[in-house]
XYZ file of C-alpha atoms in Angstrom:
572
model
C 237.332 47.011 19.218
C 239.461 49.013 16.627
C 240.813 45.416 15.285
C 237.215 43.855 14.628
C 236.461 44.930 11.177
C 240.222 43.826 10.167
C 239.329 40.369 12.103
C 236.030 40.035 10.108
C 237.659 40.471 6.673
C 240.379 38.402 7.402
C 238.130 35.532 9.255
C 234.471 36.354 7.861
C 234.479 34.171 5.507
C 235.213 30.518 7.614
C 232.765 32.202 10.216
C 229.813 34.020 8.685
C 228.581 34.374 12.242
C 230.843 37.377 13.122
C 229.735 39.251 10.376
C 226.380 38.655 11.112
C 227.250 40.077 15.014
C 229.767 42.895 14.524
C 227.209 45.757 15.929
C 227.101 43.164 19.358
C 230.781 42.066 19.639
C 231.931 45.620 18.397
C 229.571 47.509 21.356
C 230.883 44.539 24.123
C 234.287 45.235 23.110
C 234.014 48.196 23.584
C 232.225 48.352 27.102
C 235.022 45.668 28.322
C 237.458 48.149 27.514
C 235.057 51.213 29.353
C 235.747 48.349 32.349
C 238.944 47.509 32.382
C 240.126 51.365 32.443
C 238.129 51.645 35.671
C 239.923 48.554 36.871
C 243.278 49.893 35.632
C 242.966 53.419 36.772
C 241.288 52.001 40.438
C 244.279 48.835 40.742
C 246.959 52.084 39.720
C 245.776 53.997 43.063
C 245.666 51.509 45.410
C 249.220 49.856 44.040
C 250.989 53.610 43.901
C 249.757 53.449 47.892
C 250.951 49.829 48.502
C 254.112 50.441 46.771
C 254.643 53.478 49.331
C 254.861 50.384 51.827
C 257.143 48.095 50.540
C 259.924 47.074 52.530
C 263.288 45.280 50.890
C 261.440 46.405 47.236
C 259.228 43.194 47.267
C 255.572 43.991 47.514
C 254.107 40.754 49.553
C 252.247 38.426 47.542
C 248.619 38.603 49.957
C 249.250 42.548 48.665
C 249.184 41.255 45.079
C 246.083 38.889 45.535
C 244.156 41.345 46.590
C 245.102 43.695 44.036
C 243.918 40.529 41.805
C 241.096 38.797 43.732
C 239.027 42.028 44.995
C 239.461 44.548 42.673
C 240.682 42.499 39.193
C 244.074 43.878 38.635
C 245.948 40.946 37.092
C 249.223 39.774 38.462
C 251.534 40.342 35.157
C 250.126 44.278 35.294
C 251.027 44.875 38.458
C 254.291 43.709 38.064
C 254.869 45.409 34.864
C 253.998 48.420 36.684
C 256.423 48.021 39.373
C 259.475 47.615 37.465
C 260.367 51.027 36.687
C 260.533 51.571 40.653
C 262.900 48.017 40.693
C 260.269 46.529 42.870
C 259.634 42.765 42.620
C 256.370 40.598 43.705
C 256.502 37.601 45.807
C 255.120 35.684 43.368
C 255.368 32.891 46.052
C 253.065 33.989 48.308
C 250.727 35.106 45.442
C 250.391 31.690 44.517
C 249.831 30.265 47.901
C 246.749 32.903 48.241
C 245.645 31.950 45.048
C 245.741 27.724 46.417
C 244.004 28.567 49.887
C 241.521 30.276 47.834
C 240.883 27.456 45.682
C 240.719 25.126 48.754
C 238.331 27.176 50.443
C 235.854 26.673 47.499
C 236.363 22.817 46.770
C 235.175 22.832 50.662
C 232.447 24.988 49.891
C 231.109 23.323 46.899
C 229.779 20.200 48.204
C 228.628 18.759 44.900
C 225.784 17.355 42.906
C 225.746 14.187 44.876
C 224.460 12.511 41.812
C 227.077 10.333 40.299
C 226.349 7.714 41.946
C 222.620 7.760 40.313
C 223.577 8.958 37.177
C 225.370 5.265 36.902
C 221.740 3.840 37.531
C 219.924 6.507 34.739
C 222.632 5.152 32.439
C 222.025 1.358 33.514
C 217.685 1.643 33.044
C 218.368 3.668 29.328
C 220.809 0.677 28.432
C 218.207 -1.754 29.258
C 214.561 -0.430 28.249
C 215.823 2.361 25.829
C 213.962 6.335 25.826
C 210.763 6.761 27.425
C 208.076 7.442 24.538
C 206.743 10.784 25.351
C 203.446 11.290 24.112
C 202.538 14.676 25.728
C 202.462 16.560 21.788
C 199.283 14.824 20.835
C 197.212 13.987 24.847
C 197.601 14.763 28.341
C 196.219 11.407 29.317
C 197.891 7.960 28.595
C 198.257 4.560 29.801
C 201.932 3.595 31.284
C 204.108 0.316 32.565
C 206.238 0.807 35.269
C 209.864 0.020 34.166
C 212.064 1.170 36.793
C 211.741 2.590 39.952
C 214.400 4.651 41.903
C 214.385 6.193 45.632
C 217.366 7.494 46.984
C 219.440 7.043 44.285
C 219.148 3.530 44.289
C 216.682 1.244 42.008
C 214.296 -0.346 43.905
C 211.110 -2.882 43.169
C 208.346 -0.625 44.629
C 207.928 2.697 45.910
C 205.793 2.494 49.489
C 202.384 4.366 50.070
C 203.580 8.228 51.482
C 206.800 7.737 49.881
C 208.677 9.525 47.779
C 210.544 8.602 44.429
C 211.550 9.032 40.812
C 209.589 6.562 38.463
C 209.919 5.862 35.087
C 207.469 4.393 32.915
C 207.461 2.581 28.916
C 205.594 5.997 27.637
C 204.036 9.185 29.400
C 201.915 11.997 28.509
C 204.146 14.445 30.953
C 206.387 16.553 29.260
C 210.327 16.359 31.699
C 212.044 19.766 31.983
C 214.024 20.748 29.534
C 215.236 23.131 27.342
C 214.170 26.113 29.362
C 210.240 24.621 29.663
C 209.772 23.348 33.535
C 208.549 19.801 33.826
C 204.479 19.000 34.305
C 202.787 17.940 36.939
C 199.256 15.814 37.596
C 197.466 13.049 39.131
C 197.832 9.417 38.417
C 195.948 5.922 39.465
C 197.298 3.206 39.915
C 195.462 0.489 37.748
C 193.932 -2.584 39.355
C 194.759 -0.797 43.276
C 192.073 1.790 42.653
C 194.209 4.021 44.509
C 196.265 7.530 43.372
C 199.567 9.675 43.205
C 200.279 13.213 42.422
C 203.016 14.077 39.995
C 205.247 16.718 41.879
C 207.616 17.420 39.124
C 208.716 15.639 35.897
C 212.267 15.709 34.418
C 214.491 14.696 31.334
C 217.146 12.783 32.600
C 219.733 12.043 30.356
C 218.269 13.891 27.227
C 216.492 10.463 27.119
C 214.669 9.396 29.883
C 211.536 11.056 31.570
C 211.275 10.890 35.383
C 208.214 11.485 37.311
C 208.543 12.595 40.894
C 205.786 11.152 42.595
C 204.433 11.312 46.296
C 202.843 8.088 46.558
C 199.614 8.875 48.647
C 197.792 5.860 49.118
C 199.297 2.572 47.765
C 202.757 1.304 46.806
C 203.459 1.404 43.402
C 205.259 -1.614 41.809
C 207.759 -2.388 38.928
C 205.161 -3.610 36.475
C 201.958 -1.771 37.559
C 200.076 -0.304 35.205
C 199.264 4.074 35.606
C 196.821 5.699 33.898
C 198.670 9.131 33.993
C 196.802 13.081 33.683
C 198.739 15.996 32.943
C 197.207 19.360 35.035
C 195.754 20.778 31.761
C 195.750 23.972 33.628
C 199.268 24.192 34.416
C 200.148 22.829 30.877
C 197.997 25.379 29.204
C 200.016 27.760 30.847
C 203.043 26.680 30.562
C 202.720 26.411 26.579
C 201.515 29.713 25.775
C 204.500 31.511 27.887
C 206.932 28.907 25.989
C 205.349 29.780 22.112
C 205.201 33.309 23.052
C 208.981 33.149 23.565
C 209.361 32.392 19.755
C 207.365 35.099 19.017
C 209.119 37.568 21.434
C 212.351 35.983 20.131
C 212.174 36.959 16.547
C 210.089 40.570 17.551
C 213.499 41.419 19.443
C 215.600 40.263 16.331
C 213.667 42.543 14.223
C 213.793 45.496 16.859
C 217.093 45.551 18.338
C 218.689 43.794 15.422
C 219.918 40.196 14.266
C 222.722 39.895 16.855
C 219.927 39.424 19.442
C 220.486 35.404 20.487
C 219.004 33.407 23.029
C 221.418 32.964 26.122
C 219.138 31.026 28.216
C 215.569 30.852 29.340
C 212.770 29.751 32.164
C 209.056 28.718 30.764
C 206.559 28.108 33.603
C 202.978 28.561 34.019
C 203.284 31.885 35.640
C 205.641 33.637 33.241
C 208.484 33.388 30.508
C 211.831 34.307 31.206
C 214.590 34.923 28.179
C 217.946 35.989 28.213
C 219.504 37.658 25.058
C 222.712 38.857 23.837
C 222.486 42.567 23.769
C 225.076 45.273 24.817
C 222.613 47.675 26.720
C 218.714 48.395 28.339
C 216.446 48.359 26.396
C 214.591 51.892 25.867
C 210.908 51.838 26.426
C 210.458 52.688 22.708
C 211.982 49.396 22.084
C 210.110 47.547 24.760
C 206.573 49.276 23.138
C 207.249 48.238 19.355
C 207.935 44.085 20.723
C 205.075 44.381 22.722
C 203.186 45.796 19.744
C 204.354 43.152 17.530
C 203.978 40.115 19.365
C 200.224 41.163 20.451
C 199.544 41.877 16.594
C 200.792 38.304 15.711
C 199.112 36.712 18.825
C 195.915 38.440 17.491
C 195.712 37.359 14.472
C 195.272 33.877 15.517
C 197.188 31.524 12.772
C 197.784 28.244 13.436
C 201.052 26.924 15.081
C 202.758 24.296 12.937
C 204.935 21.742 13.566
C 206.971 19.239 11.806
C 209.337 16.672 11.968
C 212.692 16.835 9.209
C 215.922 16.275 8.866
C 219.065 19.043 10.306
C 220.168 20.402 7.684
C 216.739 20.696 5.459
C 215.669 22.548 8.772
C 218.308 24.934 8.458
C 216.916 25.362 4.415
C 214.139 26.624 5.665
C 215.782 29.079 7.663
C 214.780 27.738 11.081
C 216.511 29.385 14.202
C 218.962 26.931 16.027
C 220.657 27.845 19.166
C 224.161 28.204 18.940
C 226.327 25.461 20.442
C 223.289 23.449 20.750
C 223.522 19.703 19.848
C 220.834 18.451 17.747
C 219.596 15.109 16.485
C 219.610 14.182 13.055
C 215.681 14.251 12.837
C 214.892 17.653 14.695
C 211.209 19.185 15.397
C 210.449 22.197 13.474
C 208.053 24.924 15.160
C 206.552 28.010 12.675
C 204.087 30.196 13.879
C 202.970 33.703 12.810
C 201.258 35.473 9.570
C 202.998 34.057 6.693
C 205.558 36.432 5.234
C 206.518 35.698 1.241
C 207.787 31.929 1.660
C 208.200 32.162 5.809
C 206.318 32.565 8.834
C 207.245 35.169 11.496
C 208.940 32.477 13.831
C 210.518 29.064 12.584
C 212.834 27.449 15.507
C 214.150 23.982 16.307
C 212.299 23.492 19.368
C 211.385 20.577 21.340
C 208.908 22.337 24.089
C 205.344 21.884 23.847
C 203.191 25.149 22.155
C 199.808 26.300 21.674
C 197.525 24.971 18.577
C 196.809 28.463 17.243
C 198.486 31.868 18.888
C 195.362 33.388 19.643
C 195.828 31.067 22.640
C 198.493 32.670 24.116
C 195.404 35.533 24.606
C 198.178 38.592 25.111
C 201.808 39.589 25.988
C 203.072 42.388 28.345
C 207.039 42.519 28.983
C 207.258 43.211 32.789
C 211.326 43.221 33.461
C 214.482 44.191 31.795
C 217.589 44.260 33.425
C 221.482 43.517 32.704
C 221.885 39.555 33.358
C 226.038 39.757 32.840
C 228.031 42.086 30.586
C 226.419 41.901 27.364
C 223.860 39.753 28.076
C 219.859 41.121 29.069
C 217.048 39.674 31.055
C 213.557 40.374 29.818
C 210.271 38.836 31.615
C 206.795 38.385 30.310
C 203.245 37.615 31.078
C 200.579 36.159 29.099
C 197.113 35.584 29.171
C 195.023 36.466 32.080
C 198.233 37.602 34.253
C 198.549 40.186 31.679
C 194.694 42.003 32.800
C 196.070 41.367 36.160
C 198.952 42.747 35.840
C 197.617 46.065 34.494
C 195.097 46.061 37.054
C 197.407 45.563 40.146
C 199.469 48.436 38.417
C 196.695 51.132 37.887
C 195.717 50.211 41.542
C 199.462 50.931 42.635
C 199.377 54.017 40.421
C 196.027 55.121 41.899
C 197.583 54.546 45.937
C 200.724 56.231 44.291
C 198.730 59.527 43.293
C 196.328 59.530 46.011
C 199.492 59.812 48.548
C 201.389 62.357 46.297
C 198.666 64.457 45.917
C 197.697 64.423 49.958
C 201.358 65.473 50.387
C 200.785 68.351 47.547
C 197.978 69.637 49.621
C 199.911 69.573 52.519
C 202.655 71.358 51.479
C 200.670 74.028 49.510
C 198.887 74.878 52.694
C 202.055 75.171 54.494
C 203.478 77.630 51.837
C 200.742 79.361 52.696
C 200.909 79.990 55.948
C 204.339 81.351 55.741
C 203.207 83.666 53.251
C 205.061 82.333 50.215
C 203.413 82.191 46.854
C 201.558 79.110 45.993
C 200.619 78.272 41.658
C 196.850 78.714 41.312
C 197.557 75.633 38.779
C 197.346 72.151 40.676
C 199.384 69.538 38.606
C 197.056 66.513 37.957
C 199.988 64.539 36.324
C 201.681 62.125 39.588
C 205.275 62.496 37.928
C 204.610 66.561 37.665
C 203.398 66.284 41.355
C 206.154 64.999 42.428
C 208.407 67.361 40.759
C 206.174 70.347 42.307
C 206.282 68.830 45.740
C 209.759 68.806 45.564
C 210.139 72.375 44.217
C 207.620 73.333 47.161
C 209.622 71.378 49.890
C 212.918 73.355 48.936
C 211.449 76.923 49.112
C 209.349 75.661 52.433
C 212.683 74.772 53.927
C 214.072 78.463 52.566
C 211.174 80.341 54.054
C 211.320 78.831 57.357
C 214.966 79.579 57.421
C 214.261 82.621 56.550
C 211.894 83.626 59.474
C 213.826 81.625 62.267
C 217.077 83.617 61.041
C 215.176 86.723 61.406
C 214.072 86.409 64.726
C 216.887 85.820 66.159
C 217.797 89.321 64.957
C 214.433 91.071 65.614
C 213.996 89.200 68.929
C 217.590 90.725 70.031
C 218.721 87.728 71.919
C 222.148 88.201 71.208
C 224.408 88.158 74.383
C 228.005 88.828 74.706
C 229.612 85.924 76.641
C 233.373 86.159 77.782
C 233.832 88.260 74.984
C 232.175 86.302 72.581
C 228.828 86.519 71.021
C 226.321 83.531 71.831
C 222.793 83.177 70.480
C 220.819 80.410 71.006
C 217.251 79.230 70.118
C 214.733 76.589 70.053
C 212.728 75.905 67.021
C 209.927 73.546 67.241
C 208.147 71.243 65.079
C 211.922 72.442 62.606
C 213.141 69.924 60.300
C 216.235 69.170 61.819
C 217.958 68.757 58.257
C 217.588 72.457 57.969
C 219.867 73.527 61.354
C 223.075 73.276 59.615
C 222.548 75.780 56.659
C 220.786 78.241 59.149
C 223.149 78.020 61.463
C 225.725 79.005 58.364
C 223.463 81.956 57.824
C 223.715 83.055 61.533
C 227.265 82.930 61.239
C 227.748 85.338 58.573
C 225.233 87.571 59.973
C 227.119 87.330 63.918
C 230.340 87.444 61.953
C 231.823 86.225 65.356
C 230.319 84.246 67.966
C 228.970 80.659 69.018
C 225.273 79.599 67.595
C 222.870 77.041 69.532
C 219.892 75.421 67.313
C 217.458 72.787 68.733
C 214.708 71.382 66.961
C 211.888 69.738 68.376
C 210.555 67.325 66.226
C 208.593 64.215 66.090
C 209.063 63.489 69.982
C 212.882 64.057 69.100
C 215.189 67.057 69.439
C 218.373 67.806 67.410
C 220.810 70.105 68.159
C 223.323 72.402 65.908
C 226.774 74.075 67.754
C 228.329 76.284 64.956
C 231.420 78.624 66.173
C 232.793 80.685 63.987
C 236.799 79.987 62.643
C 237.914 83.238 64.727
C 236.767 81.561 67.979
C 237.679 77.673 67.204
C 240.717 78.237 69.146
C 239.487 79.028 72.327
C 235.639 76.556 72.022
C 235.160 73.422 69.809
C 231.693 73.209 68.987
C 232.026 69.006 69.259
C 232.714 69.600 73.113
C 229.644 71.853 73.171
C 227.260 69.814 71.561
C 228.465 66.839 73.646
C 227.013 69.478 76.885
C 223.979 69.790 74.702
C 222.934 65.971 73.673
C 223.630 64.959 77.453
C 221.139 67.433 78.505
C 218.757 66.388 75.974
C 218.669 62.348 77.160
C 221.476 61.566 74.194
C 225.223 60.703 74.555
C 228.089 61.728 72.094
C 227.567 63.792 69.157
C 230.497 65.038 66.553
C 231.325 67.023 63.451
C 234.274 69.903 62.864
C 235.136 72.128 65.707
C 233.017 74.790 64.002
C 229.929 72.488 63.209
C 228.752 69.477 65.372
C 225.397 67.978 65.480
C 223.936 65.650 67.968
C 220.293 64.475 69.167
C 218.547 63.518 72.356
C 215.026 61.741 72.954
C 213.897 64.350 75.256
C 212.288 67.160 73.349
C 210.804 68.640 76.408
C 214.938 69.489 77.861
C 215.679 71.889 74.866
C 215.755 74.628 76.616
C 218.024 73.199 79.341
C 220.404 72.152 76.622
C 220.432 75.742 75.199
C 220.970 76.938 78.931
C 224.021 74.355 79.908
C 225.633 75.224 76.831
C 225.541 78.886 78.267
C 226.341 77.955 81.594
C 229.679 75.799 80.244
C 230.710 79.309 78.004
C 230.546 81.378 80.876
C 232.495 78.927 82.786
């Protein structure tokens, strides 16, 4: 990332576009590079292991493809790295990994299946030309049946309950495209009386619009006449998320900065989804300020224009194409915003449909961000009334969220209590500084009980001398079990030398600790002990070090009896 600025004075000029992004490709750069020293450092491990291996100084080529195919440690480096040792890679049997894996995808990918129809798309454009789309100015219009197709195949009608792809002279439905999905409706069928619904509507070679229709009640027929209704609902919807994009768009431009490009995006009628080029999260500061500015330009209500020009005076008027987007010559210009000097807030090539006035899109709330690829960022959106719900679905989540926190605060204060540990008179009201006090309160509960338990095993004087060896055990009930290990630590250092027995009883479950200490690990292995234990208690198995093993049974009520054979297998 070093080289860029030398690359940008040497190729700025031809490609003013690098300039413009040197903050984005300088910060990718250098997060590849953060990457690929993982990868190196990570491939460099597991190859000084491998290379440990090697018989007749040829590292097999499977050994290689792995190096390459799981963990992205290119051939030439691995080689390069084992040539100082005068070891060689079958290169061979590299490549025959790399062809089996390339066969076992072409066998996985079965394919679009649509060649076949694309030949008969290509065939019905030839002959009738693009379909008119009308959908900018109505969402009701007259249409002629051109072409029918079912199956991939044209046919002359499409049967009542079936299923096909029609195309008409001119439609009111706007086919998916360019990020906005397709509409849907109702239809009749002119002179039949009778009526379809419009399941999904797509642009099929950039020229054609087909309708997906599930015929309901009567076949419809090259030639018939449809009087065709866009879901005004849906479409409502569907517009406001797309022209709140634009707005979002530039609002990120002017927050993060003007490498922020569009890398793909989803418009439907229950949210927007827009993927930008930008090397890392987004910080909620960031987040606020586009929120704040796309609400401020959706509130003051100005009227969304649109007109029809050629490319390049577009790009005169600064309008924001996508790069490596093909365009016609005659493009459709969208501006919408407050007007700022000689421009709006947001002027884009864009052939979607949008909102008459912004004050339609009624608000904005940004809802996800999250890394897409390397360098690239998901955000998602809500407008309108999914925003209200939204924030009401949240507060109730928050409200649940606090109610449970705080039940679990008053739990655990009143346990602190009753051990006798000091409790703040302050109650937090905050969830987050709850959360952080329940967890304070959990550790010192955990400490206390400790504590106590340690110390009764010392005041109760239960300590008995077993073939020469200390033993101690006890049974703790309603004890976390997560707290046996580190008392049974403390028991050790207290015994100095001896074997330690902890059940817990907890839950309907019991858990049980064998700690020995390193003096004694010769003659007992706690594993083998606890093993006597967990059988006692219902369980089977158990394991850990020969001075700490663990195990659990699901007889609570049998603790005792595993303290007791564990005794009875000492004495021996």
């Amino acid at each position: 990332y070093r080289l860029l600025p030398t690359l940008i004075g040497m190729m700025g000029a031809a490609y003013p576009e690098l300039k413009r992004a040197e903050a984005l490709i300088s910060e990718t750069l250098k997060l590849e590079e953060q990457r690929f020293k993982v990868t190196l450092e990570r491939g460099l491990k597991i190859l000084d292991e491998e290379s440990g291996r090697v018989k007749n100084k040829i590292l097999p080529g499977d050994v290689a493809f792995k190096l390459y195919d799981t963990f992205g440690f290119p051939l030439d480096l691995t080689q390069d790295a084992l040539k100082a040792q005068g070891i060689a890679v079958d290169t061979a049997g590299f490549d025959k990994c790399m062809e089996e894996q390339k066969k076992t995808a072409r066998a996985a990918w079965a394919g679009s299946g649509d060649t076949a129809t694309e030949k008969v798309w290509f065939e019905i454009l030839d002959e009738f030309g693009p379909t008119e789309f009308l959908g900018y100015k109505t969402e009701s219009a007259e249409a002629k049946v051109i072409a029918i197709v079912e199956d991939g195949k044209r046919v002359e009608k499409l049967s009542a309950m079936g299923t096909g792809t029609v195309i008409t002279n001119q439609t009111p439905f706007y086919g998916e495209s360019g990020g906005q999905v397709g509409d849907e409706g109702r239809g009749e069928i002119l002179g039949k009386g009778k009526y379809f619904t419009v399941i999904h509507t797509q642009k099929i070679l950039g020229k054609l619009i087909g309708h997906h229709i599930l015929n309901e009640e009567a076949a419809i027929e090259v030639g018939d006449t449809l009087s065709m209704n866009v879901d005004h609902k849906m479409r409502s919807a569907i517009r406001a998320n797309h022209s709140v994009t634009h707005l979002m768009h530039e609002a990120l431009r002017r927050v993060l900065g003007a490498h922020v490009a569009q890398k793909g995006s989803l418009q439907d009628a229950d949210r927007t989804r827009f993927d930008i080029s930008h090397p890392k999260a987004m910080t909620p500061e960031e987040i606020q300020k586009v929120e704040a500015m796309v609400n401020q330009e959706i509130g003051a209500d100005t009227p969304v224009e649109t007109r029809l020009m050629g490319l390049e005076e577009a790009r005169e008027t600064g309008a924001m194409a996508l790069f490596g987007e093909k365009y016609d010559d005659e493009v459709r210009v969208v501006a919408m915003g407050r007007r700022e000097g000689n421009r709006v807030f947001s002027i884009e090539l864009c052939g979607g449909t949008h909102v008459k006035k912004t004050g339609e899109i009624g608000a904005f709330k940004i809802v996800s961000e999250s890394a897409l690829s390397s360098g690239v960022r998901r955000i998602e959106a809500l407008t309108g009334d999914r925003v209200a719900a939204f924030k009401e679905e949240k507060a109730q989540q928050q409200a649940v969220a606090h109610g449970r926190v705080k039940a679990e605060n008053d739990k655990l204060r009143a346990e602190m209590a009753s051990l006798g540990g000091a409790v703040s008179k302050e109650i937090p009201t905050d969830t987050a500084e709850m959360e952080k006090e329940n967890k304070k309160l959990q550790k010192e509960i955990s400490d206390l009980r400790r504590q106590k338990a340690t110390q009764s095993v010392d005041a109760s004087g239960d300590v008995k001398d077993i073939g020469g060896m200390k033993f101690t055990g006890k049974v703790l009930a309603g004890f976390p079990p997560k707290d046996l290990k580190p008392m049974a630590d403390d028991l050790k250092k207290k015994l100095g030398s001896g074997v330690i027995v902890l059940v817990a009883t907890d839950e309907g479950k019991a858990s049980i600790v064998v700690a020995v200490t390193d003096d004694l690990t010769g003659r007992v292995s706690a594993v083998d002990l606890v093993k006597i234990g967990a059988e006692a208690l219902g369980g089977k198995g158990g394991g850990g070090r020969p001075d700490m093993a663990q195990a659990g049974g699901p007889n609570p009520n049998a603790a005792n009896d595993a303290v007791g054979a564990i005794e009875k297998a000492l004495a021996g």
